[in-house]
């Protein structure tokens, strides 16, 4: 019984009964109280069993180590451009692109643009199958847009989209190019494609990143709304501009001003006054809102209020002219 590990107390009681019975009557066998088979279950085997207890259990096989072989990458396979010469050329080209808005001299600007084009073309020559191909073509498209070469602008941005259909900056650049050329229908097509593509990306963003992305959506909807306005589709223009106002981003003041223009077109002059007033509350330097509100005041027979707005507008123009004399250009106030 002392060899039992599972039920020691039961064994102790059983063998005590056997011992007492044998003392009282030597003829009584221990089998009277338990069978030989039951007793044998508590015995330690004198010799190990012939079949190991785990013999019938299928043990997991050891995994054969996988042989790792080095494979030469094909010459035309995409490679990372981390420290390559192509990456350096691309970075140099984009560094010049960022300087475009700060260059005042047209000759210097043209020289800088051509230098950026040279760098980006060198990046393409160094690795025509680069994973950064969409970015390089988009950069070239931005450069040609600065030069007013619209065919090359469209060609490179279309190549960027062919390389990556989700590269949304190329959609915006194409739409901007059409808008600058006053081809508003084409601009609307590309702004819509941008919006649809970016909406898929936006829906997958975590909530923490969606706030900044709304500014991008606001900008695209505002541009598309102006295009609708220019083709006299006021219904679609109103829809886009109202969405911009609901997003409440950096383009809200401008959107309110353009909604005021639409209201004036429909001869709703008091509504135009209200919308332009909201625009000026968001941005007191919005000269377009002052101009449109002054005109609306004229139609509702408020000449004093119209004169006050025109006086404020003249003051803003003088301030802008003074900044132009100070900084040497008529740049936007935010850039100043």
Short mmCIF file of C-alpha atoms in Angstrom, two decimals:
data_model
loop_
_atom_site.label_atom_id
_atom_site.label_comp_id
_atom_site.label_asym_id
_atom_site.label_seq_id
_atom_site.Cartn_x
_atom_site.Cartn_y
_atom_site.Cartn_z
CA UNK A 1 0.00 0.00 0.00
CA UNK A 2 2.89 2.35 0.60
CA UNK A 3 3.73 2.23 -3.08
CA UNK A 4 0.36 3.62 -4.13
CA UNK A 5 0.37 7.29 -5.18
CA UNK A 6 -3.24 7.84 -6.22
CA UNK A 7 -5.36 6.58 -3.32
CA UNK A 8 -3.14 5.86 -0.33
CA UNK A 9 -5.79 6.14 2.38
CA UNK A 10 -8.05 3.60 0.71
CA UNK A 11 -5.16 1.16 0.47
CA UNK A 12 -4.34 1.57 4.16
CA UNK A 13 -7.93 0.79 5.24
CA UNK A 14 -8.20 -2.21 2.94
CA UNK A 15 -4.96 -3.87 4.09
CA UNK A 16 -5.87 -3.26 7.77
CA UNK A 17 -9.08 -5.23 7.29
CA UNK A 18 -7.15 -8.04 5.59
CA UNK A 19 -4.66 -8.22 8.47
CA UNK A 20 -7.36 -8.34 11.12
CA UNK A 21 -9.28 -11.03 9.29
CA UNK A 22 -6.18 -13.23 8.88
CA UNK A 23 -5.41 -12.92 12.59
CA UNK A 24 -8.97 -13.93 13.51
CA UNK A 25 -9.17 -16.81 11.02
CA UNK A 26 -6.00 -17.93 9.23
CA UNK A 27 -8.08 -19.82 6.62
CA UNK A 28 -9.59 -16.62 5.32
CA UNK A 29 -7.77 -15.40 2.27
CA UNK A 30 -7.31 -11.78 1.40
CA UNK A 31 -9.24 -12.57 -1.74
CA UNK A 32 -12.32 -12.71 0.49
CA UNK A 33 -12.13 -8.95 0.70
CA UNK A 34 -10.71 -8.10 -2.67
CA UNK A 35 -9.88 -10.02 -5.77
CA UNK A 36 -6.38 -10.80 -6.83
CA UNK A 37 -6.79 -8.48 -9.81
CA UNK A 38 -7.88 -5.63 -7.53
CA UNK A 39 -4.90 -6.21 -5.29
CA UNK A 40 -2.52 -6.34 -8.23
CA UNK A 41 -3.62 -2.92 -9.25
CA UNK A 42 -1.87 -1.48 -6.23
CA UNK A 43 1.37 -3.43 -6.67
CA UNK A 44 4.50 -1.93 -8.12
CA UNK A 45 5.37 -4.01 -11.18
CA UNK A 46 8.43 -6.17 -10.63
CA UNK A 47 9.64 -5.52 -14.16
CA UNK A 48 8.87 -2.77 -16.63
CA UNK A 49 6.07 -3.54 -19.07
CA UNK A 50 7.09 -4.83 -22.44
CA UNK A 51 5.24 -2.02 -24.20
CA UNK A 52 6.00 1.53 -23.12
CA UNK A 53 2.85 3.39 -22.11
CA UNK A 54 3.46 6.09 -24.76
CA UNK A 55 4.27 3.67 -27.54
CA UNK A 56 0.89 4.10 -29.19
CA UNK A 57 0.91 7.87 -28.94
CA UNK A 58 2.12 9.64 -32.06
CA UNK A 59 4.78 12.11 -31.04
CA UNK A 60 5.24 15.33 -33.03
CA UNK A 61 7.98 15.12 -35.56
CA UNK A 62 10.88 17.48 -35.40
CA UNK A 63 10.80 20.15 -38.03
CA UNK A 64 13.54 19.94 -40.54
CA UNK A 65 15.39 23.24 -40.65
CA UNK A 66 14.62 25.12 -43.83
CA UNK A 67 17.54 25.76 -46.03
CA UNK A 68 17.82 29.46 -46.81
CA UNK A 69 19.27 30.16 -50.20
CA UNK A 70 20.26 33.52 -51.50
CA UNK A 71 18.48 34.39 -54.72
CA UNK A 72 19.82 37.11 -56.95
CA UNK A 73 17.15 39.78 -57.46
CA UNK A 74 16.29 40.38 -61.12
CA UNK A 75 17.60 43.60 -62.50
CA UNK A 76 14.09 44.86 -63.26
CA UNK A 77 12.60 44.07 -59.81
CA UNK A 78 11.46 46.93 -57.56
CA UNK A 79 14.01 47.78 -54.92
CA UNK A 80 13.94 50.02 -51.90
CA UNK A 81 15.62 53.32 -52.54
CA UNK A 82 16.78 53.95 -48.96
CA UNK A 83 20.42 54.87 -49.50
CA UNK A 84 20.70 54.61 -53.25
CA UNK A 85 21.65 57.39 -55.59
CA UNK A 86 18.13 57.42 -56.98
CA UNK A 87 16.68 58.17 -53.55
CA UNK A 88 19.11 61.04 -53.08
CA UNK A 89 18.15 62.54 -56.45
CA UNK A 90 14.45 62.23 -55.67
CA UNK A 91 14.93 63.87 -52.27
CA UNK A 92 16.90 66.70 -53.87
CA UNK A 93 14.14 67.25 -56.43
CA UNK A 94 11.40 67.44 -53.80
CA UNK A 95 13.51 69.77 -51.66
CA UNK A 96 13.50 72.21 -54.60
CA UNK A 97 9.75 71.73 -55.16
CA UNK A 98 9.10 72.89 -51.60
CA UNK A 99 10.94 76.13 -52.39
CA UNK A 100 8.74 77.09 -55.35
CA UNK A 101 6.30 79.22 -53.33
CA UNK A 102 9.08 81.21 -51.68
CA UNK A 103 10.88 82.24 -54.89
CA UNK A 104 9.85 85.69 -56.12
CA UNK A 105 12.01 86.16 -59.22
CA UNK A 106 10.40 84.44 -62.24
CA UNK A 107 13.79 83.70 -63.79
CA UNK A 108 15.08 82.16 -60.58
CA UNK A 109 11.86 80.17 -60.23
CA UNK A 110 12.15 78.78 -63.75
CA UNK A 111 15.78 77.83 -63.11
CA UNK A 112 14.84 76.05 -59.88
CA UNK A 113 12.00 74.19 -61.57
CA UNK A 114 14.27 72.93 -64.35
CA UNK A 115 16.85 71.84 -61.79
CA UNK A 116 14.18 69.88 -59.91
CA UNK A 117 13.12 68.23 -63.18
CA UNK A 118 16.73 67.23 -63.80
CA UNK A 119 17.03 65.61 -60.37
CA UNK A 120 13.77 63.67 -60.75
CA UNK A 121 14.70 62.47 -64.24
CA UNK A 122 18.01 61.25 -62.84
CA UNK A 123 16.08 59.32 -60.20
CA UNK A 124 14.03 57.66 -62.96
CA UNK A 125 17.14 56.79 -64.95
CA UNK A 126 18.82 55.30 -61.87
CA UNK A 127 15.92 52.94 -61.20
CA UNK A 128 13.03 52.90 -63.70
CA UNK A 129 11.22 50.28 -61.56
CA UNK A 130 11.49 52.12 -58.28
CA UNK A 131 8.84 51.63 -55.61
CA UNK A 132 8.81 55.45 -55.47
CA UNK A 133 7.75 55.69 -59.11
CA UNK A 134 4.36 57.36 -58.36
CA UNK A 135 6.03 59.99 -56.22
CA UNK A 136 8.69 60.75 -58.83
CA UNK A 137 6.16 61.14 -61.66
CA UNK A 138 3.94 63.28 -59.45
CA UNK A 139 6.90 65.53 -58.66
CA UNK A 140 7.62 65.93 -62.36
CA UNK A 141 3.96 66.77 -62.93
CA UNK A 142 4.15 69.53 -60.30
CA UNK A 143 7.25 70.95 -61.98
CA UNK A 144 5.67 71.02 -65.43
CA UNK A 145 2.56 72.63 -63.95
CA UNK A 146 4.76 75.49 -62.73
CA UNK A 147 6.08 75.90 -66.24
CA UNK A 148 2.57 75.86 -67.70
CA UNK A 149 3.30 72.74 -69.76
CA UNK A 150 -0.05 71.06 -69.27
CA UNK A 151 0.48 68.09 -71.56
CA UNK A 152 3.54 66.95 -69.61
CA UNK A 153 1.72 67.68 -66.34
CA UNK A 154 -1.13 65.37 -67.28
CA UNK A 155 1.17 62.71 -68.71
CA UNK A 156 3.32 62.33 -65.58
CA UNK A 157 0.40 62.39 -63.15
CA UNK A 158 -1.39 59.75 -65.22
CA UNK A 159 1.77 57.61 -65.06
CA UNK A 160 1.78 58.07 -61.29
CA UNK A 161 -1.80 56.77 -61.14
CA UNK A 162 -0.94 53.84 -63.42
CA UNK A 163 1.85 52.88 -61.01
CA UNK A 164 -0.41 53.21 -57.96
CA UNK A 165 -4.16 53.71 -58.33
CA UNK A 166 -4.38 54.86 -54.70
CA UNK A 167 -1.82 57.67 -55.08
CA UNK A 168 -4.36 60.44 -54.47
CA UNK A 169 -2.00 63.47 -54.85
CA UNK A 170 -1.82 62.73 -58.57
CA UNK A 171 -5.62 62.89 -58.84
CA UNK A 172 -5.64 66.32 -57.22
CA UNK A 173 -2.80 67.59 -59.41
CA UNK A 174 -4.62 66.49 -62.56
CA UNK A 175 -7.83 68.18 -61.40
CA UNK A 176 -5.94 71.38 -60.53
CA UNK A 177 -4.36 71.42 -63.99
CA UNK A 178 -7.78 71.18 -65.65
CA UNK A 179 -9.17 73.86 -63.34
CA UNK A 180 -6.33 76.30 -64.10
CA UNK A 181 -7.02 75.82 -67.81
CA UNK A 182 -10.72 76.52 -67.06
CA UNK A 183 -11.68 73.04 -68.22
CA UNK A 184 -14.07 72.66 -65.32
CA UNK A 185 -15.81 69.47 -66.48
CA UNK A 186 -12.47 67.63 -66.61
CA UNK A 187 -11.51 69.04 -63.22
CA UNK A 188 -14.77 67.79 -61.71
CA UNK A 189 -14.08 64.28 -63.05
CA UNK A 190 -10.66 64.12 -61.39
CA UNK A 191 -11.78 65.76 -58.15
CA UNK A 192 -14.52 63.14 -57.94
CA UNK A 193 -12.03 60.33 -58.53
CA UNK A 194 -9.83 61.81 -55.84
CA UNK A 195 -12.76 61.99 -53.45
CA UNK A 196 -13.85 58.39 -54.10
CA UNK A 197 -10.32 57.02 -53.73
CA UNK A 198 -9.53 59.03 -50.64
CA UNK A 199 -12.85 58.10 -49.02
CA UNK A 200 -11.77 54.43 -48.97
CA UNK A 201 -8.49 55.42 -47.34
CA UNK A 202 -10.27 57.75 -44.91
CA UNK A 203 -12.73 55.09 -43.74
CA UNK A 204 -9.82 52.83 -42.75
CA UNK A 205 -8.09 55.50 -40.67
CA UNK A 206 -8.18 55.41 -36.87
CA UNK A 207 -10.29 58.11 -35.28
CA UNK A 208 -7.20 60.01 -34.10
CA UNK A 209 -6.08 60.58 -37.71
CA UNK A 210 -9.46 61.41 -39.23
CA UNK A 211 -9.54 64.97 -37.94
CA UNK A 212 -6.56 66.11 -40.03
CA UNK A 213 -7.79 64.16 -43.04
CA UNK A 214 -11.06 66.11 -43.00
CA UNK A 215 -9.10 69.21 -43.99
CA UNK A 216 -8.05 67.43 -47.18
CA UNK A 217 -11.63 66.42 -47.94
CA UNK A 218 -12.74 69.99 -47.26
CA UNK A 219 -10.19 71.36 -49.72
CA UNK A 220 -11.19 68.97 -52.52
CA UNK A 221 -14.91 69.57 -52.03
CA UNK A 222 -14.36 73.33 -52.03
CA UNK A 223 -12.46 73.19 -55.33
CA UNK A 224 -15.08 70.96 -56.90
CA UNK A 225 -17.82 73.28 -55.64
CA UNK A 226 -16.16 76.23 -57.40
CA UNK A 227 -15.96 74.19 -60.60
CA UNK A 228 -19.68 73.43 -60.39
CA UNK A 229 -20.31 77.14 -59.80
CA UNK A 230 -18.36 78.05 -62.94
CA UNK A 231 -20.41 75.70 -65.10
CA UNK A 232 -23.58 77.16 -63.52
CA UNK A 233 -24.53 73.93 -61.73
CA UNK A 234 -25.60 75.67 -58.54
CA UNK A 235 -27.30 72.62 -57.07
CA UNK A 236 -24.13 70.52 -57.00
CA UNK A 237 -22.07 73.54 -55.99
CA UNK A 238 -24.37 74.16 -53.02
CA UNK A 239 -24.10 70.50 -51.98
CA UNK A 240 -20.29 70.53 -51.96
CA UNK A 241 -19.99 73.91 -50.26
CA UNK A 242 -22.51 73.00 -47.56
CA UNK A 243 -20.48 69.86 -46.84
CA UNK A 244 -17.37 72.03 -46.47
CA UNK A 245 -19.22 74.16 -43.93
CA UNK A 246 -20.34 71.05 -42.04
CA UNK A 247 -16.76 69.76 -41.89
CA UNK A 248 -15.85 73.14 -40.35
CA UNK A 249 -12.27 73.18 -41.61
CA UNK A 250 -9.92 75.87 -42.92
CA UNK A 251 -12.04 76.46 -46.05
CA UNK A 252 -15.28 77.21 -44.21
CA UNK A 253 -15.02 81.02 -44.57
CA UNK A 254 -14.45 80.77 -48.32
CA UNK A 255 -17.27 78.25 -48.71
CA UNK A 256 -19.70 80.60 -46.92
CA UNK A 257 -18.65 83.41 -49.27
CA UNK A 258 -19.36 81.27 -52.36
CA UNK A 259 -22.71 80.19 -50.92
CA UNK A 260 -23.45 83.91 -50.60
CA UNK A 261 -22.66 84.33 -54.30
CA UNK A 262 -25.16 81.59 -55.14
CA UNK A 263 -27.80 83.24 -52.93
CA UNK A 264 -27.26 86.56 -54.72
CA UNK A 265 -27.64 84.80 -58.07
CA UNK A 266 -31.05 83.58 -56.92
CA UNK A 267 -31.82 87.14 -55.76
CA UNK A 268 -31.86 86.10 -52.10
CA UNK A 269 -29.90 89.14 -51.00
CA UNK A 270 -30.63 89.01 -47.29
CA UNK A 271 -29.49 85.39 -47.26
CA UNK A 272 -26.35 86.50 -49.08
CA UNK A 273 -25.77 89.17 -46.42
CA UNK A 274 -26.14 86.57 -43.66
CA UNK A 275 -23.77 84.09 -45.33
CA UNK A 276 -21.10 86.69 -46.03
CA UNK A 277 -21.42 88.01 -42.48
CA UNK A 278 -20.69 84.47 -41.18
CA UNK A 279 -17.75 84.28 -43.56
CA UNK A 280 -16.32 87.53 -42.19
CA UNK A 281 -16.79 86.28 -38.64
CA UNK A 282 -14.55 83.34 -39.52
CA UNK A 283 -12.08 85.44 -41.51
CA UNK A 284 -12.27 89.27 -41.20
CA UNK A 285 -9.72 89.67 -44.01
CA UNK A 286 -11.91 87.90 -46.60
CA UNK A 287 -12.13 90.62 -49.23
CA UNK A 288 -14.50 88.60 -51.40
CA UNK A 289 -17.05 88.44 -48.59
CA UNK A 290 -16.81 92.22 -48.03
CA UNK A 291 -17.28 92.91 -51.75
CA UNK A 292 -20.28 90.56 -52.10
CA UNK A 293 -21.96 91.81 -48.92
CA UNK A 294 -21.61 95.41 -50.08
CA UNK A 295 -23.32 94.52 -53.36
CA UNK A 296 -26.08 92.67 -51.48
CA UNK A 297 -26.63 95.73 -49.25
CA UNK A 298 -27.12 97.81 -52.39
CA UNK A 299 -29.93 95.52 -53.57
CA UNK A 300 -31.74 95.69 -50.21
CA UNK A 301 -31.41 99.48 -50.14
CA UNK A 302 -28.81 99.77 -47.38
CA UNK A 303 -26.35 102.27 -48.90
CA UNK A 304 -24.72 103.18 -45.56
CA UNK A 305 -23.85 99.56 -44.78
CA UNK A 306 -22.65 99.04 -48.35
CA UNK A 307 -20.39 102.13 -48.08
CA UNK A 308 -18.97 100.86 -44.77
CA UNK A 309 -18.07 97.50 -46.35
CA UNK A 310 -16.42 99.21 -49.32
CA UNK A 311 -14.40 101.41 -46.98
CA UNK A 312 -13.23 98.34 -45.05
CA UNK A 313 -12.40 96.65 -48.38
CA UNK A 314 -10.28 99.63 -49.49
CA UNK A 315 -8.40 99.49 -46.17
CA UNK A 316 -7.63 95.79 -46.65
CA UNK A 317 -6.38 96.47 -50.17
CA UNK A 318 -4.03 99.17 -48.89
CA UNK A 319 -2.73 96.82 -46.21
CA UNK A 320 -2.10 94.17 -48.82
CA UNK A 321 -0.35 96.68 -51.06
CA UNK A 322 1.83 97.75 -48.12
CA UNK A 323 2.79 94.11 -47.51
CA UNK A 324 3.56 93.74 -51.20
CA UNK A 325 5.93 96.70 -51.02
CA UNK A 326 7.53 95.29 -47.87
CA UNK A 327 7.94 91.70 -49.05
CA UNK A 328 8.24 92.36 -52.76
CA UNK A 329 5.18 90.43 -53.95
CA UNK A 330 1.40 90.18 -53.77
CA UNK A 331 1.43 86.84 -52.01
CA UNK A 332 -1.34 85.49 -49.87
CA UNK A 333 -1.38 86.83 -46.32
CA UNK A 334 -0.92 83.39 -44.80
CA UNK A 335 2.23 82.80 -46.81
CA UNK A 336 3.56 86.20 -45.80
#
